[in-house]
CSV table of C-alpha atoms in Angstrom, one decimal:
chain,number,residue,atom,x,y,z
A,1,MET,CA,-11.2,-15.6,-3.3
A,2,LYS,CA,-8.1,-15.6,-5.4
A,3,ASN,CA,-4.8,-16.6,-3.8
A,4,ARG,CA,-1.1,-16.9,-4.7
A,5,LEU,CA,-0.5,-19.9,-2.4
A,6,LYS,CA,0.6,-22.2,-5.2
A,7,VAL,CA,3.0,-19.6,-6.6
A,8,LEU,CA,4.5,-18.8,-3.1
A,9,ARG,CA,4.8,-22.5,-2.3
A,10,ALA,CA,6.7,-23.1,-5.6
A,11,GLU,CA,8.9,-20.0,-5.0
A,12,ASN,CA,9.9,-21.5,-1.7
A,13,ASN,CA,10.4,-25.0,-3.1
A,14,MET,CA,7.7,-26.5,-0.9
A,15,THR,CA,5.5,-29.4,-1.6
A,16,GLN,CA,1.8,-29.3,-0.6
A,17,ALA,CA,2.7,-31.9,2.1
A,18,GLN,CA,5.5,-29.7,3.5
A,19,LEU,CA,3.3,-26.6,3.6
A,20,ALA,CA,0.5,-28.7,5.2
A,21,ASP,CA,2.9,-29.8,7.9
A,22,ALA,CA,4.1,-26.3,8.5
A,23,ALA,CA,0.6,-25.0,8.8
A,24,ASN,CA,-0.8,-28.0,10.7
A,25,VAL,CA,-3.4,-28.8,8.1
A,26,SER,CA,-3.9,-31.6,5.7
A,27,ARG,CA,-2.4,-31.7,2.2
A,28,GLN,CA,-6.0,-31.9,0.9
A,29,THR,CA,-6.7,-28.6,2.6
A,30,ILE,CA,-3.7,-27.0,0.8
A,31,ASN,CA,-4.9,-28.5,-2.5
A,32,ALA,CA,-8.5,-27.2,-1.9
A,33,ILE,CA,-7.2,-23.7,-1.1
A,34,GLU,CA,-4.9,-23.6,-4.1
A,35,LYS,CA,-7.7,-24.6,-6.4
A,36,GLY,CA,-10.1,-22.0,-4.9
A,37,LYS,CA,-12.5,-24.6,-3.5
A,38,PHE,CA,-12.0,-23.6,0.1
A,39,ASP,CA,-11.3,-20.3,1.7
A,40,PRO,CA,-9.0,-20.5,4.7
A,41,SER,CA,-10.0,-19.3,8.2
A,42,LEU,CA,-8.5,-16.0,9.3
A,43,PRO,CA,-6.1,-17.8,11.7
A,44,LEU,CA,-4.9,-20.1,8.9
A,45,ALA,CA,-4.5,-17.0,6.6
A,46,PHE,CA,-2.3,-15.5,9.3
A,47,LYS,CA,-0.2,-18.7,9.5
A,48,PHE,CA,0.4,-18.5,5.7
A,49,SER,CA,1.3,-14.8,6.1
A,50,ARG,CA,3.9,-15.7,8.8
A,51,LEU,CA,5.3,-18.7,6.8
A,52,PHE,CA,5.8,-16.7,3.6
A,53,ASN,CA,6.6,-13.4,5.4
A,54,LYS,CA,4.0,-11.6,3.3
A,55,PRO,CA,1.0,-9.5,4.2
A,56,ILE,CA,-2.3,-11.5,4.0
A,57,GLU,CA,-3.4,-9.2,1.1
A,58,GLU,CA,-0.4,-10.2,-1.0
A,59,ILE,CA,-1.5,-13.9,-0.6
A,60,PHE,CA,-5.3,-13.6,-0.8
A,61,GLN,CA,-7.3,-11.2,-2.9
A,62,ASP,CA,-11.1,-10.6,-3.0
A,63,GLU,CA,-12.4,-11.5,-6.4
A,64,GLU,CA,-14.5,-8.3,-6.5
A,65,GLU,CA,-11.4,-6.2,-6.5
């Protein structure tokens, strides 16, 4: 799964630690998602959607598309 988490985080001047705190996950989780090593749960994807005020499909894309 591709994602724009790193780009959105940078556009919002957030560190991985700040995003991790806002989403109630570890910084390592943010790092793993940004590098494509971990796919977030649906509830976590919704958290990112609310944090960045973007639809989930603008943050995460299926690689088969």
